[in-house]
XYZ file of N, CA and C in Angstrom:
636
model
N -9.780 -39.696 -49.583
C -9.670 -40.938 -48.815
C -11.017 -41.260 -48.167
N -11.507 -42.438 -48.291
C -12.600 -43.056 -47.483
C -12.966 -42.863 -46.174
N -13.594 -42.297 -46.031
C -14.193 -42.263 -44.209
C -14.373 -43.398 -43.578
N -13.893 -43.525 -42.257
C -13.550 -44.533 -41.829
C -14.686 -45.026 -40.815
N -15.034 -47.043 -40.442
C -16.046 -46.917 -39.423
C -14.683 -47.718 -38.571
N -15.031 -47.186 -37.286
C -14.009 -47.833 -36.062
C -15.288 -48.499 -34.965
N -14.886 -49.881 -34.590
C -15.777 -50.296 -33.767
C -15.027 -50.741 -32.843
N -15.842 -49.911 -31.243
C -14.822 -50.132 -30.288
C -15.703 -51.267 -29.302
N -14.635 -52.233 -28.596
C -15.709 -53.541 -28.294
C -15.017 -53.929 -27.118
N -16.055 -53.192 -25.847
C -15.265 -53.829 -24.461
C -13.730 -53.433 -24.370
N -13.361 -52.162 -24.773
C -12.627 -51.527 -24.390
C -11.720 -51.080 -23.109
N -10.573 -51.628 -22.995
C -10.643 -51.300 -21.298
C -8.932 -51.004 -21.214
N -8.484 -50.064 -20.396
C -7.055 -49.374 -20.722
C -6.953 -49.081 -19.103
N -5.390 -49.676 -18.402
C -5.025 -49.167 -17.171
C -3.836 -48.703 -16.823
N -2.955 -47.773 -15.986
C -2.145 -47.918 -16.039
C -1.292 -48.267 -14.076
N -1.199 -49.050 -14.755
C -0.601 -49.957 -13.115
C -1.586 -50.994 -12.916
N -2.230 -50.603 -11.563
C -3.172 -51.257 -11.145
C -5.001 -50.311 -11.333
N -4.500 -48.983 -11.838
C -5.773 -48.216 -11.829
C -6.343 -47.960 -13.513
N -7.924 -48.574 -13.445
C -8.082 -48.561 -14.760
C -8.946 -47.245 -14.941
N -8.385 -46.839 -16.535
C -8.998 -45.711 -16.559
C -9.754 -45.464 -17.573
N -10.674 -46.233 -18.171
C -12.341 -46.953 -18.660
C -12.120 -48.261 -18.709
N -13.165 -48.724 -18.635
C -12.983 -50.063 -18.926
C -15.113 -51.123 -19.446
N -14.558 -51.552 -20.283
C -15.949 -52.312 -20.986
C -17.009 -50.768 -21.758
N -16.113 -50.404 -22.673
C -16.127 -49.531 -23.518
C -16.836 -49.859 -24.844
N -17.964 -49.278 -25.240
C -18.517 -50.156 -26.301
C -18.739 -49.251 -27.518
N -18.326 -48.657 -28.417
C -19.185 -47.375 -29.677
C -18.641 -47.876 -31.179
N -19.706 -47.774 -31.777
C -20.077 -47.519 -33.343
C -19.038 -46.015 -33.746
N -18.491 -46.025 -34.788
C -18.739 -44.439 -34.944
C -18.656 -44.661 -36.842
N -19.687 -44.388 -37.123
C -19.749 -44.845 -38.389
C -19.052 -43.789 -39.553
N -18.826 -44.239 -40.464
C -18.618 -43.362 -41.756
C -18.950 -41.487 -41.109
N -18.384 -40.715 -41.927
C -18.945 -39.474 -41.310
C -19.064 -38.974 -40.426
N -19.085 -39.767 -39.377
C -19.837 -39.429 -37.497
C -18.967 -38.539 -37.333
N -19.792 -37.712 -36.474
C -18.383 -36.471 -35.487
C -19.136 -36.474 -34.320
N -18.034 -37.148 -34.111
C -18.255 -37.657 -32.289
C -17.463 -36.865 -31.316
N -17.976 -36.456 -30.403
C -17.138 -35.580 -29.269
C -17.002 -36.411 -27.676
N -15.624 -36.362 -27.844
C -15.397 -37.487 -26.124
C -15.094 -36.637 -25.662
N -15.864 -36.634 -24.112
C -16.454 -35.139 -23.386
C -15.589 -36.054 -21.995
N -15.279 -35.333 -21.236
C -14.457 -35.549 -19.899
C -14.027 -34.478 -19.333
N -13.510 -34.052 -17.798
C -12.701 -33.653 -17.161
C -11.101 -33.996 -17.568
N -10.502 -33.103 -16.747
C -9.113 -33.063 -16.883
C -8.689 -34.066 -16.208
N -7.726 -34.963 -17.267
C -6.673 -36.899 -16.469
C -8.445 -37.420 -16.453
N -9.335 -37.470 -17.492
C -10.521 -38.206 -17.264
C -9.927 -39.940 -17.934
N -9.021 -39.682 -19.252
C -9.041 -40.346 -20.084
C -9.645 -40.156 -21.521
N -9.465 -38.884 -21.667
C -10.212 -38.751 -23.229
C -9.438 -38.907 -23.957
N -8.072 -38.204 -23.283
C -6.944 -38.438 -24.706
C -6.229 -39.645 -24.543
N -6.407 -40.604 -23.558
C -5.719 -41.571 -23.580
C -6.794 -42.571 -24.819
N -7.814 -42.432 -24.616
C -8.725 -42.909 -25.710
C -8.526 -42.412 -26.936
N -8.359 -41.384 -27.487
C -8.169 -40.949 -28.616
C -6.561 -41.510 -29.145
N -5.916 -41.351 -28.367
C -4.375 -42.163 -28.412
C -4.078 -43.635 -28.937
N -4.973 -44.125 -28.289
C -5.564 -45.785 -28.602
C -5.926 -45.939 -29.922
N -6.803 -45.010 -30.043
C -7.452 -45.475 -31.380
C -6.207 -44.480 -32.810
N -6.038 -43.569 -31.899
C -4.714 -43.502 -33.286
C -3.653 -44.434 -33.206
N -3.419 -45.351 -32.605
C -2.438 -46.090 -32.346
C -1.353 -45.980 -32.125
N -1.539 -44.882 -31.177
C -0.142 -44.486 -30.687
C 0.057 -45.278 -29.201
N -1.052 -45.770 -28.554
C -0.909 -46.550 -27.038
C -2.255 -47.754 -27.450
N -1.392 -48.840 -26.550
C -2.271 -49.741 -26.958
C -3.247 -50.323 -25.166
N -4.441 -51.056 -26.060
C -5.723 -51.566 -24.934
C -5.017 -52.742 -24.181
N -5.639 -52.291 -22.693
C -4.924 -53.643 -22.155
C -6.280 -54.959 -22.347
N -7.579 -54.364 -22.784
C -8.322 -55.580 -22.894
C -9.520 -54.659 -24.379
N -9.970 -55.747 -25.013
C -11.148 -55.458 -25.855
C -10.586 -55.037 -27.238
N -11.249 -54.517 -27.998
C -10.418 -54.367 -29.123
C -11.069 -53.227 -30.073
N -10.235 -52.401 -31.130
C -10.878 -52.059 -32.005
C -10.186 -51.531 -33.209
N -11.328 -51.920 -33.869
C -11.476 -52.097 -35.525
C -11.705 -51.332 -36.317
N -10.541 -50.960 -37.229
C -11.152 -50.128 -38.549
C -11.436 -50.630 -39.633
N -12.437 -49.970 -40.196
C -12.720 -50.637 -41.403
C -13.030 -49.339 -43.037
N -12.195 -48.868 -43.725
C -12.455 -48.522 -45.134
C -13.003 -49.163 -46.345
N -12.056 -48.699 -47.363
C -12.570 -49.882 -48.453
C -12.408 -51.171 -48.139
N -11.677 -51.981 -47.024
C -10.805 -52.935 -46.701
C -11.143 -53.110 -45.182
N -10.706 -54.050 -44.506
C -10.305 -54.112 -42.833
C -8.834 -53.427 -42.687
N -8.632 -53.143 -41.806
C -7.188 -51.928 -41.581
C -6.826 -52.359 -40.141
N -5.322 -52.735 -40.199
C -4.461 -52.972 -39.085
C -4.509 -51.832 -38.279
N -4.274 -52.187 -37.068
C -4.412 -50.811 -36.196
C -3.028 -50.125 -36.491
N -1.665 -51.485 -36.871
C -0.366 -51.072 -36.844
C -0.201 -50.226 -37.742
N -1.221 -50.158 -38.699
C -1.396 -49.289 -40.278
C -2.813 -48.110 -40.363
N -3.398 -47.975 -39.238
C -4.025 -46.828 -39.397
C -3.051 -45.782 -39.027
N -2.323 -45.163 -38.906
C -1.500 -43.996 -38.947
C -1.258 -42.908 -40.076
N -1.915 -44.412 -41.285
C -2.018 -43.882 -42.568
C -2.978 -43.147 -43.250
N -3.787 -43.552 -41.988
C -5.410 -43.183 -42.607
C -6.012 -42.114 -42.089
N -5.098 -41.704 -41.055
C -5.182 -40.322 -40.116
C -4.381 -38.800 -40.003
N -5.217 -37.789 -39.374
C -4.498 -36.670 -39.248
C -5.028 -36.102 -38.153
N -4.166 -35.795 -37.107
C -4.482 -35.558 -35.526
C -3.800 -34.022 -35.387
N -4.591 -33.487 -34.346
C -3.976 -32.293 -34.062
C -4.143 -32.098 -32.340
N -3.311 -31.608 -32.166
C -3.317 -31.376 -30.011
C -2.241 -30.824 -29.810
N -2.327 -30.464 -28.787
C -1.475 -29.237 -27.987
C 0.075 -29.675 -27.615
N 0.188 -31.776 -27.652
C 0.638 -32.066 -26.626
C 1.756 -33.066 -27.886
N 1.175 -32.541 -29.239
C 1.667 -33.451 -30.601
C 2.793 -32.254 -31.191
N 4.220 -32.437 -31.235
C 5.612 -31.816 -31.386
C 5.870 -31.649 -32.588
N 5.806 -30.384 -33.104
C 6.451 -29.611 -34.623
C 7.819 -29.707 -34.133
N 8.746 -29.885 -35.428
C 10.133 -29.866 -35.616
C 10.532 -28.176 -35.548
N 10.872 -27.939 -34.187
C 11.560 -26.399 -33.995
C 12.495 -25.873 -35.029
N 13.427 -26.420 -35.382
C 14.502 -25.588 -36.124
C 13.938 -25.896 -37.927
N 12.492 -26.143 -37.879
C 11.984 -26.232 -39.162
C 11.414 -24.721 -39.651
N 11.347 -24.081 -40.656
C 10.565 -22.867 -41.118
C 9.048 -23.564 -41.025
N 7.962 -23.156 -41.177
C 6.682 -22.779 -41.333
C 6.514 -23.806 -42.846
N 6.995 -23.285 -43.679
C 6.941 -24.011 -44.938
C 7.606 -25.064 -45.234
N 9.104 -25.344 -44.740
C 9.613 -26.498 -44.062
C 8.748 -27.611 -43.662
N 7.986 -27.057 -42.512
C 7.431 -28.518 -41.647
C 5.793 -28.275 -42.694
N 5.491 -27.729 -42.786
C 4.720 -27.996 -43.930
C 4.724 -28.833 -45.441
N 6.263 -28.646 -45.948
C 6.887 -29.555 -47.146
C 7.074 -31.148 -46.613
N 7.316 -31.026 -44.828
C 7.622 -31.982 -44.589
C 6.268 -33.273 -44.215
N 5.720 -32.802 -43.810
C 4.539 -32.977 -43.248
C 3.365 -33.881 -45.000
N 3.441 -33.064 -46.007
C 3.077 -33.153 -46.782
C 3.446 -33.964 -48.087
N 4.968 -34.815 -47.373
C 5.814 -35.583 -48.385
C 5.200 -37.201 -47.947
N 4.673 -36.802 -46.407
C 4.120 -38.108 -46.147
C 2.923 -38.546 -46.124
N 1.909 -37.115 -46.551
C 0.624 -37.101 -46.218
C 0.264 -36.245 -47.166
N -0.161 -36.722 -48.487
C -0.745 -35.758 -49.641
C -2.308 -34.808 -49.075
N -2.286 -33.600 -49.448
C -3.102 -32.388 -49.106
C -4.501 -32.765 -49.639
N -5.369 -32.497 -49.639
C -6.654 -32.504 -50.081
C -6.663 -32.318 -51.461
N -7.730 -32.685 -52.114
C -7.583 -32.318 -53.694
C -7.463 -31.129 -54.426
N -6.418 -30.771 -55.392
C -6.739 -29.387 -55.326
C -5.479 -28.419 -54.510
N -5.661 -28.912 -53.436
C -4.805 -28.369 -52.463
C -3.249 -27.998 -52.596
N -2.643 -27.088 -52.504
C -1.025 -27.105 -52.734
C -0.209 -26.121 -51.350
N 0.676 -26.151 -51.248
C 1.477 -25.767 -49.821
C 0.783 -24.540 -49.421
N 1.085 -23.701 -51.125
C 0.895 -22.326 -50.891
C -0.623 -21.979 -50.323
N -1.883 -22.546 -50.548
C -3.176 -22.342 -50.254
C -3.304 -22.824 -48.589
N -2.247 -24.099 -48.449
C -2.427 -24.413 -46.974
C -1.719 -23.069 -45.909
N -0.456 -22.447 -46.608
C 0.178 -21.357 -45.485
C -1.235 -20.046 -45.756
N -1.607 -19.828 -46.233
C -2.709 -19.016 -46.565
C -3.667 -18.980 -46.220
N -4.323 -20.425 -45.615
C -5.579 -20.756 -44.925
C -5.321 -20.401 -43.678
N -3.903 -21.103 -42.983
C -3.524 -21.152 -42.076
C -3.106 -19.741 -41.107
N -3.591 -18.946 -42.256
C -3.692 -17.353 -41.728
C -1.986 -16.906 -41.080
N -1.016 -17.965 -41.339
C 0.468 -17.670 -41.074
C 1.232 -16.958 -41.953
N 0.673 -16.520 -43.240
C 1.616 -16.454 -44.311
C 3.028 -15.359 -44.031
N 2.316 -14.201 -43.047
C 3.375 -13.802 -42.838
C 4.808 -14.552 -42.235
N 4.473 -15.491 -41.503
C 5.773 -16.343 -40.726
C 5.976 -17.184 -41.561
N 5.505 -17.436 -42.123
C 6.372 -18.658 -43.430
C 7.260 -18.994 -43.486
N 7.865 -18.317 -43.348
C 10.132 -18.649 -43.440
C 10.483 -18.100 -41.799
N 9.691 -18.295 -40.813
C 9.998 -18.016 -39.377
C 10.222 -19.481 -38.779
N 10.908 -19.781 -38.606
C 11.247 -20.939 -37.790
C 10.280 -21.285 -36.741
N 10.072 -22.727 -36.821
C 8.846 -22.956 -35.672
C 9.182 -22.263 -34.119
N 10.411 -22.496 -33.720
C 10.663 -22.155 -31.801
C 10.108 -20.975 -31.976
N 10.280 -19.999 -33.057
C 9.809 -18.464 -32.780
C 8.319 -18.159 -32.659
N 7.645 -19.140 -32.822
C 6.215 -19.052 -32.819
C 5.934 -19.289 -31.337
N 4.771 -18.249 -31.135
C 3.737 -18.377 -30.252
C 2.981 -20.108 -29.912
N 2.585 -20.523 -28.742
C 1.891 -21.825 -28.855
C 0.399 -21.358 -29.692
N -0.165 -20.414 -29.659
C -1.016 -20.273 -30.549
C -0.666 -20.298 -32.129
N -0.185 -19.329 -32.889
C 0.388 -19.753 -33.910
C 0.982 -21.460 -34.458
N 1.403 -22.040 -33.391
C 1.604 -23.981 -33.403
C 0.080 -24.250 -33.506
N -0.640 -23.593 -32.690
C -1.781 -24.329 -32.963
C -2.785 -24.617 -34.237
N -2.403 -23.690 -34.283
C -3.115 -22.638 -35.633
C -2.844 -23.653 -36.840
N -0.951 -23.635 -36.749
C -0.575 -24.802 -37.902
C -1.126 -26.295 -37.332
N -1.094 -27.200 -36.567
C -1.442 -28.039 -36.597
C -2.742 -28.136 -37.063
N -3.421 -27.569 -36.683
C -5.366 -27.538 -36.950
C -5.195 -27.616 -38.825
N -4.653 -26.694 -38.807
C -4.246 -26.967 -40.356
C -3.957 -27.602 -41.072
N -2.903 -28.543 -41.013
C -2.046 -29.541 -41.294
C -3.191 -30.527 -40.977
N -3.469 -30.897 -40.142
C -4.583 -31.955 -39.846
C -5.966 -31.802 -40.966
N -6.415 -30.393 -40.884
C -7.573 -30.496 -41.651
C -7.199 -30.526 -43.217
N -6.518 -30.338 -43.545
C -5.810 -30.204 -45.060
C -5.503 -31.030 -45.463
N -4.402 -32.046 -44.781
C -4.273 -33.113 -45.525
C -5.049 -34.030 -45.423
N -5.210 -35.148 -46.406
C -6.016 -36.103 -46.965
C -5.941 -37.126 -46.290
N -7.556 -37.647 -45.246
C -7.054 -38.610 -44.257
C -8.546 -39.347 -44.530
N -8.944 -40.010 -44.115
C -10.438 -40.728 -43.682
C -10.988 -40.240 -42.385
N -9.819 -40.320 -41.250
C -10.098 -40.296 -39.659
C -9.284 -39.294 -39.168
N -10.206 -37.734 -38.818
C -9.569 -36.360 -38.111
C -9.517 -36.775 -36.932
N -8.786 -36.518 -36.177
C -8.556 -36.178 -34.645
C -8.220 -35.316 -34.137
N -8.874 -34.215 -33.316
C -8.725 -33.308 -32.586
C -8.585 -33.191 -30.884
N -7.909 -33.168 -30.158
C -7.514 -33.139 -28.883
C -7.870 -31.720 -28.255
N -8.416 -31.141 -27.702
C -9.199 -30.044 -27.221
C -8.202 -29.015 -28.062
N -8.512 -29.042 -29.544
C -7.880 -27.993 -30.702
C -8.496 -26.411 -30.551
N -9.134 -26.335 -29.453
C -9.138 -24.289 -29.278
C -8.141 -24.056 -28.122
N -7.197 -25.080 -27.273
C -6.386 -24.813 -26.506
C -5.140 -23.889 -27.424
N -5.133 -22.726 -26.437
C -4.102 -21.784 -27.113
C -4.737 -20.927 -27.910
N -5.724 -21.140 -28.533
C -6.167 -20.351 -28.844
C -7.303 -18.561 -28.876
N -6.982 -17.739 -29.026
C -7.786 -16.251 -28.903
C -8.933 -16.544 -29.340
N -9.647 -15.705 -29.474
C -11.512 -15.464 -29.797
C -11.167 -15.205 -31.473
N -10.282 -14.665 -32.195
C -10.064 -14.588 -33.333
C -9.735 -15.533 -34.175
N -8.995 -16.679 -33.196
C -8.252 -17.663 -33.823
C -9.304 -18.999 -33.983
N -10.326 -18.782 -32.485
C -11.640 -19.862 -32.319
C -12.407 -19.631 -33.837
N -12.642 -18.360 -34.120
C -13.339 -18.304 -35.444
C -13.074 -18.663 -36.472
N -11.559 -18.889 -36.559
C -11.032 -19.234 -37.715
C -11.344 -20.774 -37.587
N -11.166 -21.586 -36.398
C -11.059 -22.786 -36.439
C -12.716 -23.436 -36.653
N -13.566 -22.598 -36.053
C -14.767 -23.136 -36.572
C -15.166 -22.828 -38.180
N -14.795 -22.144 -38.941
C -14.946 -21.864 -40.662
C -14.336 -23.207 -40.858
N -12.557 -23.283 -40.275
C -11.918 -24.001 -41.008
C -12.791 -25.588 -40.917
N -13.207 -25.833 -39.688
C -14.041 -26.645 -39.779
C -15.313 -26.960 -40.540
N -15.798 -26.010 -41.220
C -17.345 -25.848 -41.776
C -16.824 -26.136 -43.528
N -15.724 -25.593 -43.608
C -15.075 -25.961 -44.898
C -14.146 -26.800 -45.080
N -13.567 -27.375 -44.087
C -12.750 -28.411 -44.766
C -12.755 -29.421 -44.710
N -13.906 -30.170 -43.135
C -13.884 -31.177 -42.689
C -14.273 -32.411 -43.191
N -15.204 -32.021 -44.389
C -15.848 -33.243 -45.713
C -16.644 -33.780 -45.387
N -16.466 -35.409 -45.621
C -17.316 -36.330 -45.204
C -16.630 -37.402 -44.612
N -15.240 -37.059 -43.738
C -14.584 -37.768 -43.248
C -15.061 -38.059 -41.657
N -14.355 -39.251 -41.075
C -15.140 -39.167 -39.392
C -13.954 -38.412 -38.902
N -15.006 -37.526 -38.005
C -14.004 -36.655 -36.931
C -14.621 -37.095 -35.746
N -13.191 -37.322 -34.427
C -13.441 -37.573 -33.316
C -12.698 -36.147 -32.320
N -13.695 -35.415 -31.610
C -13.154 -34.332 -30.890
C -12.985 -34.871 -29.518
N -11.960 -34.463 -28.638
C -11.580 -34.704 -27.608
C -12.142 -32.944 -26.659
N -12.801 -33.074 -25.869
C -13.215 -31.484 -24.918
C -13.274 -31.745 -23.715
N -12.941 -30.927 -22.983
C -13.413 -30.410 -21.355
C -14.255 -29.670 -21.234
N -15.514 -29.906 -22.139
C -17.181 -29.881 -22.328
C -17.151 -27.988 -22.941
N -16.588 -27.932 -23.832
C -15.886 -26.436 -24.066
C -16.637 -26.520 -25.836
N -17.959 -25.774 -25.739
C -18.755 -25.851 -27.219
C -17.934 -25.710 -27.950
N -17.650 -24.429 -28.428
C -16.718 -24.040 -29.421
C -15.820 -25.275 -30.065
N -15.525 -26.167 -29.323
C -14.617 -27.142 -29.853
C -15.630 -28.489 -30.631
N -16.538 -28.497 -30.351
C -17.197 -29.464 -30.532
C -18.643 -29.186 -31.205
N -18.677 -27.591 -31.745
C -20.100 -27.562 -32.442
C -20.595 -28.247 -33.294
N -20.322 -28.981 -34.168
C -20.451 -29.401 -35.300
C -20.643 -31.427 -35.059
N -20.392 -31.560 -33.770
C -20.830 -33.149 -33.693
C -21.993 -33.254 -32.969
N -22.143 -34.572 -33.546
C -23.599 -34.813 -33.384
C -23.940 -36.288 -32.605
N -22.599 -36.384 -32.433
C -22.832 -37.703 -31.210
C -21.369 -37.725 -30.238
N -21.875 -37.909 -28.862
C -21.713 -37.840 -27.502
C -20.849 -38.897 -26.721
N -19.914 -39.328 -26.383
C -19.585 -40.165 -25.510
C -18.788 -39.369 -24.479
N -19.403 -39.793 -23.295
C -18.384 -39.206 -21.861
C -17.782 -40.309 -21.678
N -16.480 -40.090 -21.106
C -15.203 -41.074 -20.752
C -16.040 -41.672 -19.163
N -16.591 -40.051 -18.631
C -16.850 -40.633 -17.167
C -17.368 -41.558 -16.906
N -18.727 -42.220 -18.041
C -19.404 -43.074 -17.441
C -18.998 -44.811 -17.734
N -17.819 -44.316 -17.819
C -16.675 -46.035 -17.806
C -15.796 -45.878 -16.752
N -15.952 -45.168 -15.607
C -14.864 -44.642 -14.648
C -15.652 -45.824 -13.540
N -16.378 -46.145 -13.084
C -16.626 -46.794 -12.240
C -16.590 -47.782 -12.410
N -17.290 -48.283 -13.733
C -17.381 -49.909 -13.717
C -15.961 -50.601 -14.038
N -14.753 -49.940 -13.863
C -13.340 -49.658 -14.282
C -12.737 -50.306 -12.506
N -13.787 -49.908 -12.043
C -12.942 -49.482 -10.600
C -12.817 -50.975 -9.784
């Protein structure tokens, strides 16, 4: 799938009366891996939310563009997100929400279930029902599921949450090998490990005032 450019233009998101950025302006072209750097309730993931289109801008707008211009109501299609705070189907097996996951979102080229439970360093739990998993082990699969299947636009939400020093390593390989030439946008609480690999910068903070 095509790597995606999103252009964000005077951007501005509140909830009530308190806005939380506002006159928001970034490029993120083809390829880019961009890291939105903030404190905790800064607004990083409410930004990253936006642009997956899961919550919408109360002012400004933004645009995707592939082979085509792309509805925001229809980028959902063009994406694969992973975060701490995004819900696996509990009474699913491992390979389950993996079959499931993958009926709506074809795998990378090449790619087949069995190589994804295998990457995903789970193979032993495979037929373990999700509730029985550790939040690390969830994590582990989402990072997976996200980087595996076939998207234009990755999203990551501070993706080493939950995770051990064993599991960080895995996620930076999995990153060095799977991530392509697609745009990835990382969400951090300025935490390297999550964000080695981008090469351009936006802090949420410095839209916190002119917001105010």
């Amino acid at each position: 799938m095509k790597a995606l450019t999103i252009s964000i233009n005077n951007a501005g998101k509140k909830f009530g009366r308190e806005w939380v950025f506002r006159n928001l302006n970034q490029e993120i072209l083809p390829g880019d891996r961009l890291v939105i750097q903030g404190g905790n309730g800064s607004g990083k993931s409410t930004l990253l939310q936006i642009i997956s289109g899961f919550i919408s801008l109360n002012e400004g707008e933004i645009t995707f563009k592939g082979n085509e211009s792309i509805q925001i109501q229809d980028i959902y299609k063009q994406i694969s997100f992973a975060s701490p705070y995004l819900q696996l189907v509990e009474d699913f097996t491992l390979r389950e929400m993996a079959e499931h996951i993958v009926a709506y979102k074809p795998l990378i080229s090449s790619m087949q279930i069995n190589d994804l439970i295998k990457l995903s360093g789970l193979q032993a739990s495979e037929h373990k029902f999700i509730k029985q998993f550790s939040s690390g082990m969830k994590q582990r699969l989402k990072i997976a599921l996200a980087l595996l299947c076939d998207s234009g636009l990755l999203l990551l939400d501070e993706p080493i949450s939950n995770l051990d020093a064993q599991a960080i390593d895995w996620y930076k390989n999995m990153i060095q090998e799977f991530a392509g030439d697609r745009t990835v946008i990382v969400c951090s609480n300025n935490i390297q490990n999550e964000f080695f690999f981008c090469t351009k910068h936006l802090n949420i903070e410095d839209y916190k005032l002119i917001g105010k």
